Backbone as XML, in Angstrom:
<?xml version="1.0"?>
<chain id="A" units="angstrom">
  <residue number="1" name="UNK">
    <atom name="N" x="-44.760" y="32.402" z="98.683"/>
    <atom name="CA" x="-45.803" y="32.335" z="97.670"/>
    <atom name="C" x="-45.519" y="33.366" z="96.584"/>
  </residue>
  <residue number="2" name="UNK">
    <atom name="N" x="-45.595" y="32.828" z="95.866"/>
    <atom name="CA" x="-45.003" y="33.879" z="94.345"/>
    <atom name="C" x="-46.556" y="34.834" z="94.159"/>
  </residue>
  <residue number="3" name="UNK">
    <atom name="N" x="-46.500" y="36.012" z="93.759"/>
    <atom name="CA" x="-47.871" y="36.736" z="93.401"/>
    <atom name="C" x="-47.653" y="36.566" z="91.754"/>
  </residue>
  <residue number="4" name="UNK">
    <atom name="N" x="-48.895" y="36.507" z="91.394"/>
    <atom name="CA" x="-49.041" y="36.399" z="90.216"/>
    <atom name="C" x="-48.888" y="37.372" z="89.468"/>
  </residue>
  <residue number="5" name="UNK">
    <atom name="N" x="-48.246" y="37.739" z="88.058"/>
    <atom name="CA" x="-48.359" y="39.034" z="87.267"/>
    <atom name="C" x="-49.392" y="39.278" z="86.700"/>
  </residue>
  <residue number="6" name="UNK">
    <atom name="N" x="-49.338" y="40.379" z="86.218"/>
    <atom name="CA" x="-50.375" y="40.769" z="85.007"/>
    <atom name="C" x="-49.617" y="40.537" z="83.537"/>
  </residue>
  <residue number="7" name="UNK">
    <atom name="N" x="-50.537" y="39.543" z="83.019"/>
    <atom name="CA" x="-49.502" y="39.180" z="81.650"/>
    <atom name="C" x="-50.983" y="39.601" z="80.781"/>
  </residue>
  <residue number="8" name="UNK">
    <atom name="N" x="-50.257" y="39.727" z="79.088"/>
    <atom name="CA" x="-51.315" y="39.764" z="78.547"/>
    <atom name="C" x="-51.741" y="38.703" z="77.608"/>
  </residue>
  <residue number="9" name="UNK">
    <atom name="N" x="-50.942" y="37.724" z="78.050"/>
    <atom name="CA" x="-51.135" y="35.967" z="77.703"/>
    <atom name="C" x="-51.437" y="35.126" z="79.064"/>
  </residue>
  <residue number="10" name="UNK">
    <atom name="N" x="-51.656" y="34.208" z="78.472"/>
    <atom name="CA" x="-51.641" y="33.210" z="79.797"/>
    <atom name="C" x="-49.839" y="32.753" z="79.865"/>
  </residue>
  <residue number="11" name="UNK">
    <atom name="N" x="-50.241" y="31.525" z="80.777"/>
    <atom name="CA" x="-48.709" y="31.244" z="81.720"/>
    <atom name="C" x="-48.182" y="30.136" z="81.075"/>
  </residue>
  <residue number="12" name="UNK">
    <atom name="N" x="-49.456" y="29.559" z="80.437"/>
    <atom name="CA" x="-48.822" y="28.848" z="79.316"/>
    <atom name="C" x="-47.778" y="29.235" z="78.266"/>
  </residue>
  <residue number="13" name="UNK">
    <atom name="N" x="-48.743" y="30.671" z="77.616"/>
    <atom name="CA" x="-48.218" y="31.134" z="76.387"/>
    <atom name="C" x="-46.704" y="31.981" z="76.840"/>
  </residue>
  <residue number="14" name="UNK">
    <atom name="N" x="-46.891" y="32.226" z="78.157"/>
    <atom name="CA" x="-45.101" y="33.115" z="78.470"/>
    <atom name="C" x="-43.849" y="31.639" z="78.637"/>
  </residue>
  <residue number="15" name="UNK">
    <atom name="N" x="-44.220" y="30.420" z="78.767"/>
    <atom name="CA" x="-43.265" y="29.973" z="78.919"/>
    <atom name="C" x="-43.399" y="29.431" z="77.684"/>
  </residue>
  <residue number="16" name="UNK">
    <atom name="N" x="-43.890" y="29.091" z="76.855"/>
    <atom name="CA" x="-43.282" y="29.021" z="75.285"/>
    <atom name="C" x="-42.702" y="29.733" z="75.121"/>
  </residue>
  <residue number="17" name="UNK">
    <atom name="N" x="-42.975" y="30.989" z="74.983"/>
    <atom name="CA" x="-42.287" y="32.545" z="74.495"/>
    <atom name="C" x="-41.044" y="32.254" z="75.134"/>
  </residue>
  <residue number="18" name="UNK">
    <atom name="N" x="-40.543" y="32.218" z="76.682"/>
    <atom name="CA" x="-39.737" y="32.115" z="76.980"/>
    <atom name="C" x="-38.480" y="31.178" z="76.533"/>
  </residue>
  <residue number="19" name="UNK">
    <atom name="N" x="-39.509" y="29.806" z="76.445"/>
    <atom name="CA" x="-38.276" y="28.279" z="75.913"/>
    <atom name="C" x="-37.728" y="28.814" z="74.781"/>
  </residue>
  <residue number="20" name="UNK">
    <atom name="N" x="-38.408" y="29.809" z="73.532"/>
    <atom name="CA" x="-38.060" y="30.321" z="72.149"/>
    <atom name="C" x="-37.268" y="31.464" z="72.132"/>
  </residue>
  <residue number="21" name="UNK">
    <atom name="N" x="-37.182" y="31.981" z="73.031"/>
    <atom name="CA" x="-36.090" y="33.592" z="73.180"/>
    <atom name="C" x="-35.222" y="33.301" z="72.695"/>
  </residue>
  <residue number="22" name="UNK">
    <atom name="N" x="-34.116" y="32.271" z="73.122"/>
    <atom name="CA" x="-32.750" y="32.365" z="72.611"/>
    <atom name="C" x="-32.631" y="32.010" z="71.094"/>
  </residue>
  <residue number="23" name="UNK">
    <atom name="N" x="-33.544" y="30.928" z="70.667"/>
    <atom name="CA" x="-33.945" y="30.502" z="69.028"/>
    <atom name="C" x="-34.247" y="31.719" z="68.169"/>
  </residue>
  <residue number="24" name="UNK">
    <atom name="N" x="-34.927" y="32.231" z="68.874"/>
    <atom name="CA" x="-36.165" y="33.620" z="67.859"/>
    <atom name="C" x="-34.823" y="34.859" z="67.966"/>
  </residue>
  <residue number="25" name="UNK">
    <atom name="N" x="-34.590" y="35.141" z="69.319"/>
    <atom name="CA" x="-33.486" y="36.246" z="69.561"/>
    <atom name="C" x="-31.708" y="35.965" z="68.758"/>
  </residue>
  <residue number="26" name="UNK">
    <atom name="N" x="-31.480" y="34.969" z="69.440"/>
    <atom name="CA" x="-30.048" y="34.712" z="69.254"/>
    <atom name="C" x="-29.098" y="35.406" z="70.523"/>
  </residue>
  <residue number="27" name="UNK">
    <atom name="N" x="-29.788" y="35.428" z="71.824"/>
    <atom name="CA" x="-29.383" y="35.750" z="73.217"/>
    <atom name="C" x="-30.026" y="34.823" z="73.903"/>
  </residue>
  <residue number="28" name="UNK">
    <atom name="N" x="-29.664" y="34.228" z="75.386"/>
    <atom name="CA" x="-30.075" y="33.999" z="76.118"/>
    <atom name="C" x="-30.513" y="34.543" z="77.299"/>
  </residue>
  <residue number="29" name="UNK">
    <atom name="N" x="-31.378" y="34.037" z="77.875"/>
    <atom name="CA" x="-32.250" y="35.495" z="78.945"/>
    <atom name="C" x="-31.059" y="35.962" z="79.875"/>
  </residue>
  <residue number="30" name="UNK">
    <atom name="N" x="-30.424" y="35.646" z="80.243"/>
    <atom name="CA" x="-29.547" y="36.156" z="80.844"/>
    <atom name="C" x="-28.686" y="37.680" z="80.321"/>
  </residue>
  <residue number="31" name="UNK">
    <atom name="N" x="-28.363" y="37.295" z="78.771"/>
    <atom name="CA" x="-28.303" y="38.284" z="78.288"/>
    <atom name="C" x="-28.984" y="39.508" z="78.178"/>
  </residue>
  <residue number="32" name="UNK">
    <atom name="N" x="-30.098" y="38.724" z="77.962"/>
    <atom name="CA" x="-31.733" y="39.743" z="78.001"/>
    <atom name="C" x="-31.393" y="40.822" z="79.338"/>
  </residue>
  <residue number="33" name="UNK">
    <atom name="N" x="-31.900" y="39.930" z="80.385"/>
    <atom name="CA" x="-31.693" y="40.706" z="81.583"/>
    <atom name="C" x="-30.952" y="42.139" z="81.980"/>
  </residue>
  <residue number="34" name="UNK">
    <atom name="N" x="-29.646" y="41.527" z="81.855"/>
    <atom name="CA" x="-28.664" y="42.236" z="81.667"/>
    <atom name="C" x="-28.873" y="43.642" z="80.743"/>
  </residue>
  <residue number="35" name="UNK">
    <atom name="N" x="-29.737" y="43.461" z="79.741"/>
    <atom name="CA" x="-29.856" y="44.626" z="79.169"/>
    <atom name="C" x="-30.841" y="45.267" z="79.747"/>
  </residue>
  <residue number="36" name="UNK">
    <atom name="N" x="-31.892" y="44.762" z="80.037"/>
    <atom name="CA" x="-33.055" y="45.719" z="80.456"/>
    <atom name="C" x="-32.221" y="46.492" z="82.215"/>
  </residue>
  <residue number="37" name="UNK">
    <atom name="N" x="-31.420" y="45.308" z="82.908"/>
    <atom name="CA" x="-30.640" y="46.098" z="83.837"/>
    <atom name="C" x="-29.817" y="47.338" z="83.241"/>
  </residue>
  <residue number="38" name="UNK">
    <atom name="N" x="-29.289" y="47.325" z="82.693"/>
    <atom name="CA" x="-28.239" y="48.008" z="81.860"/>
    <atom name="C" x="-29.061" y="49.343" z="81.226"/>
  </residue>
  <residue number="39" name="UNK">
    <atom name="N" x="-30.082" y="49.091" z="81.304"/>
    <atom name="CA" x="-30.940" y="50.020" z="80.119"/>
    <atom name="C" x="-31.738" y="50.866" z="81.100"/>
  </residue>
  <residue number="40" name="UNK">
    <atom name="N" x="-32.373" y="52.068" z="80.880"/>
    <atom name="CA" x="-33.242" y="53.164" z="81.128"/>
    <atom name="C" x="-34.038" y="52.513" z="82.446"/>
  </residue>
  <residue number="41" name="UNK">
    <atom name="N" x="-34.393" y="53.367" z="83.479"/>
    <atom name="CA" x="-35.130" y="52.679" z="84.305"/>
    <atom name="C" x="-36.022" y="53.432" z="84.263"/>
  </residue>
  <residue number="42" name="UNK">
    <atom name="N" x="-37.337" y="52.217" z="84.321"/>
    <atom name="CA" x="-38.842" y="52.460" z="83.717"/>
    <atom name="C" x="-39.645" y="51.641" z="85.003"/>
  </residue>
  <residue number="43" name="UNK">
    <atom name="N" x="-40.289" y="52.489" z="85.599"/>
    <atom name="CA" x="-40.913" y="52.163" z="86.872"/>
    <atom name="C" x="-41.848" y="51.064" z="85.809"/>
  </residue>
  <residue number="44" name="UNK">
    <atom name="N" x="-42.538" y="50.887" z="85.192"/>
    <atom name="CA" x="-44.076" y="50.088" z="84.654"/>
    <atom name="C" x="-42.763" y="48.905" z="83.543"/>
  </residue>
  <residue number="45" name="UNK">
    <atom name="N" x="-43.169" y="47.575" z="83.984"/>
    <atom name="CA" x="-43.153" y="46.970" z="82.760"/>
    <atom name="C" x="-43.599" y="46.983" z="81.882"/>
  </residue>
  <residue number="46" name="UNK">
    <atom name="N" x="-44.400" y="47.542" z="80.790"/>
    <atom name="CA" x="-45.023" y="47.721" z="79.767"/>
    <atom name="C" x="-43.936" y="48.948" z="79.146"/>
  </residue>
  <residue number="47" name="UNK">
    <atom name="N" x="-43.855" y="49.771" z="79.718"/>
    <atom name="CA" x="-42.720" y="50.735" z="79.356"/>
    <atom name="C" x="-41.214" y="50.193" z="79.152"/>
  </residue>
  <residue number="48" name="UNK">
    <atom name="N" x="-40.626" y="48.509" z="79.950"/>
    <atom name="CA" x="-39.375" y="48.463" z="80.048"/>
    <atom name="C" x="-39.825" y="47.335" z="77.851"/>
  </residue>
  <residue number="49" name="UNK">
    <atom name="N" x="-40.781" y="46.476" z="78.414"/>
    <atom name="CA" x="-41.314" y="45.956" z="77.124"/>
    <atom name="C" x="-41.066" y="46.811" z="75.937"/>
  </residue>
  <residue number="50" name="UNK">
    <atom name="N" x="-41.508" y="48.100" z="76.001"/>
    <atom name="CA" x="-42.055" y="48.579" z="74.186"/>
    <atom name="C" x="-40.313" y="49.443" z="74.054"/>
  </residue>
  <residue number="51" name="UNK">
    <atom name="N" x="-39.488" y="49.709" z="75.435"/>
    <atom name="CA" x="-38.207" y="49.749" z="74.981"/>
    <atom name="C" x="-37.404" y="49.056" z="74.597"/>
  </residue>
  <residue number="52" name="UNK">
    <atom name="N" x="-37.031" y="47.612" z="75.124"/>
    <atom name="CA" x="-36.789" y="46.547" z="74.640"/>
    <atom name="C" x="-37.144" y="46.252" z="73.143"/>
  </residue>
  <residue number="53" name="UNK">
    <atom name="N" x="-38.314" y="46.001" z="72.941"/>
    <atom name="CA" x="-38.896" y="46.398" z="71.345"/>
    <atom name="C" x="-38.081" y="47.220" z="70.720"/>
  </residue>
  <residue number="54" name="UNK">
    <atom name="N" x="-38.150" y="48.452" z="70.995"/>
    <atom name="CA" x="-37.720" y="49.381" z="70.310"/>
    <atom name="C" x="-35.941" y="49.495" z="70.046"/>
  </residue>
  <residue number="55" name="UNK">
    <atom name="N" x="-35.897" y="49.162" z="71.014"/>
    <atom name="CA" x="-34.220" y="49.071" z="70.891"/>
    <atom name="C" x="-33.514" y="47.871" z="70.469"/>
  </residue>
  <residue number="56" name="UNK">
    <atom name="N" x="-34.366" y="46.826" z="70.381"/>
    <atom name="CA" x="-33.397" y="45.668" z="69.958"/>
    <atom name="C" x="-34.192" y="44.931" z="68.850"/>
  </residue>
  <residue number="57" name="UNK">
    <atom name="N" x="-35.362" y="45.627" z="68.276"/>
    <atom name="CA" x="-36.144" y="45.247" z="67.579"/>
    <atom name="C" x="-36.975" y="43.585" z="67.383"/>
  </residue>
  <residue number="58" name="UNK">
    <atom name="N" x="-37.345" y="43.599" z="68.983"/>
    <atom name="CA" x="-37.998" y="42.166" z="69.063"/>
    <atom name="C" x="-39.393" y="42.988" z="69.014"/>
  </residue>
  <residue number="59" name="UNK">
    <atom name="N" x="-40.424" y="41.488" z="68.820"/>
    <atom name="CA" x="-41.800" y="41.958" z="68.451"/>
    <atom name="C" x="-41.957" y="41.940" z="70.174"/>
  </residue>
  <residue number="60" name="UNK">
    <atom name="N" x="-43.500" y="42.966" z="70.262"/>
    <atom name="CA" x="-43.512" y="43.239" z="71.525"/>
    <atom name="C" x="-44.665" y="42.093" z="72.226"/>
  </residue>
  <residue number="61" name="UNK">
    <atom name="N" x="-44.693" y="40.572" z="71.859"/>
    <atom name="CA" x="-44.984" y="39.580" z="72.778"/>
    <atom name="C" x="-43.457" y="39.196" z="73.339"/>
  </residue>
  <residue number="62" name="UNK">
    <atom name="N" x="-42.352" y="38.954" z="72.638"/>
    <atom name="CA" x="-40.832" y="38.328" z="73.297"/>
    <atom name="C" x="-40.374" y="39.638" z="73.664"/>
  </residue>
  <residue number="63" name="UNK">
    <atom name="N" x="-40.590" y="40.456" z="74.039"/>
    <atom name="CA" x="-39.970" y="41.948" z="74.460"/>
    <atom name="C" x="-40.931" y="41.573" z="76.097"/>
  </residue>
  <residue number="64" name="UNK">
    <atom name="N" x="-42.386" y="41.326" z="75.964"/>
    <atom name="CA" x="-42.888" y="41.556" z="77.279"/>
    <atom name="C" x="-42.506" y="40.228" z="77.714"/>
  </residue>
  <residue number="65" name="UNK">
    <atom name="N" x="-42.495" y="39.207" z="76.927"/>
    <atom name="CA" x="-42.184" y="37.948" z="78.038"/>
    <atom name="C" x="-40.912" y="38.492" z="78.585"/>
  </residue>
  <residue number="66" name="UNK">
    <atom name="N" x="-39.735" y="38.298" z="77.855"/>
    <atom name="CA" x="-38.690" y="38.646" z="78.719"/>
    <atom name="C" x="-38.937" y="39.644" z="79.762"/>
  </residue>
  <residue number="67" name="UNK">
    <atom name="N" x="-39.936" y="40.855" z="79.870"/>
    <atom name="CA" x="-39.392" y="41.476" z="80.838"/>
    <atom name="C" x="-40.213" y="40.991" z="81.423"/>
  </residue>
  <residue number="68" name="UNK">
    <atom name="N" x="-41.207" y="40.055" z="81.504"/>
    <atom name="CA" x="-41.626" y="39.692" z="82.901"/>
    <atom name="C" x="-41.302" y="38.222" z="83.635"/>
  </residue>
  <residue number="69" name="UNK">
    <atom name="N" x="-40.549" y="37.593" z="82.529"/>
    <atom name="CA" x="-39.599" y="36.608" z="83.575"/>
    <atom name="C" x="-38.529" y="37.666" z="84.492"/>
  </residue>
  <residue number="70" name="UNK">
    <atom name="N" x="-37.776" y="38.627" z="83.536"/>
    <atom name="CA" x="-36.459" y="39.608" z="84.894"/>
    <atom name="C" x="-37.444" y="39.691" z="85.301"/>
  </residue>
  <residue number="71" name="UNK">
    <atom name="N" x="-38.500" y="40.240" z="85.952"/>
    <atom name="CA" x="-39.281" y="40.399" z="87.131"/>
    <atom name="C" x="-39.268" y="39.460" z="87.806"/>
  </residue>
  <residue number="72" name="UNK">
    <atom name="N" x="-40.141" y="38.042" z="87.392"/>
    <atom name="CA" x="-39.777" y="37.053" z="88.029"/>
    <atom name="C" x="-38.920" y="36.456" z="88.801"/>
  </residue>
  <residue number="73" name="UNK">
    <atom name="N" x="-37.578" y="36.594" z="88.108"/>
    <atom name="CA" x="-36.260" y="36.196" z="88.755"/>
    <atom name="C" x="-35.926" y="37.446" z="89.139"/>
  </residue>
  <residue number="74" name="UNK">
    <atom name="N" x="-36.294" y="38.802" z="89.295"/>
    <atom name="CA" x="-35.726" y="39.727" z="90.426"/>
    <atom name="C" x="-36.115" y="39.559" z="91.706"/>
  </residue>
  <residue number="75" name="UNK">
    <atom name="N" x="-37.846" y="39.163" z="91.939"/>
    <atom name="CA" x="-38.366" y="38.697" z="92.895"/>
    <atom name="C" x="-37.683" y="37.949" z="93.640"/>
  </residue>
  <residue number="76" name="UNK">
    <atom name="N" x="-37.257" y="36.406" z="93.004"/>
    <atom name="CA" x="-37.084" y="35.546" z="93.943"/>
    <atom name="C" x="-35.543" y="35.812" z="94.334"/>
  </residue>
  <residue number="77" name="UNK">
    <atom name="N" x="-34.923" y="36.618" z="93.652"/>
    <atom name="CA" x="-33.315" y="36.901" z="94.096"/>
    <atom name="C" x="-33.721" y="37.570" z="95.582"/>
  </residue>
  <residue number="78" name="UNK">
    <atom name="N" x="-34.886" y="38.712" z="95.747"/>
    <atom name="CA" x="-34.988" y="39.211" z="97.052"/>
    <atom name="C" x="-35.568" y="39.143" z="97.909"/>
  </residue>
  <residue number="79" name="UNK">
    <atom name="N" x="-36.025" y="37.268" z="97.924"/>
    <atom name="CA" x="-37.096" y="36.617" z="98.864"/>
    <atom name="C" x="-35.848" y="36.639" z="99.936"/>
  </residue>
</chain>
């Protein structure tokens, strides 16, 4: 059973955000990932979000979707 996140959209609005990452960004989440792996470790998603923002200059709704799909798919990598 997947637990639900704390988003500050609905689940609707993260998988739009999500289908548009690679359009809006010019990366695909995979790429994404990879960076927030790659990047500073920040116990709180909201903190890995406004770095993401800050460092790659996405607005901070496609900064938090992405980091809470890698959550998503970190989860189920360690079911």
């Amino acid at each position: 059973m997947e637990v639900p996140m704390s988003l500050n959209h609905s689940m609707e609005t993260q998988s739009k955000l999500i289908a548009r990452v690679p359009d809006i960004t010019g990366r695909a989440l995979p790429e994404w990932f990879r960076a927030i792996d790659n990047g500073p470790s920040f116990l709180r998603c909201d903190e890995r979000a406004t770095w993401l923002a800050s460092e790659h200059g996405l607005s901070h709704g496609y900064a938090a979707a992405i980091v809470h799909e890698h959550e998503r798919h970190r989860r189920t990598r360690h079911l």
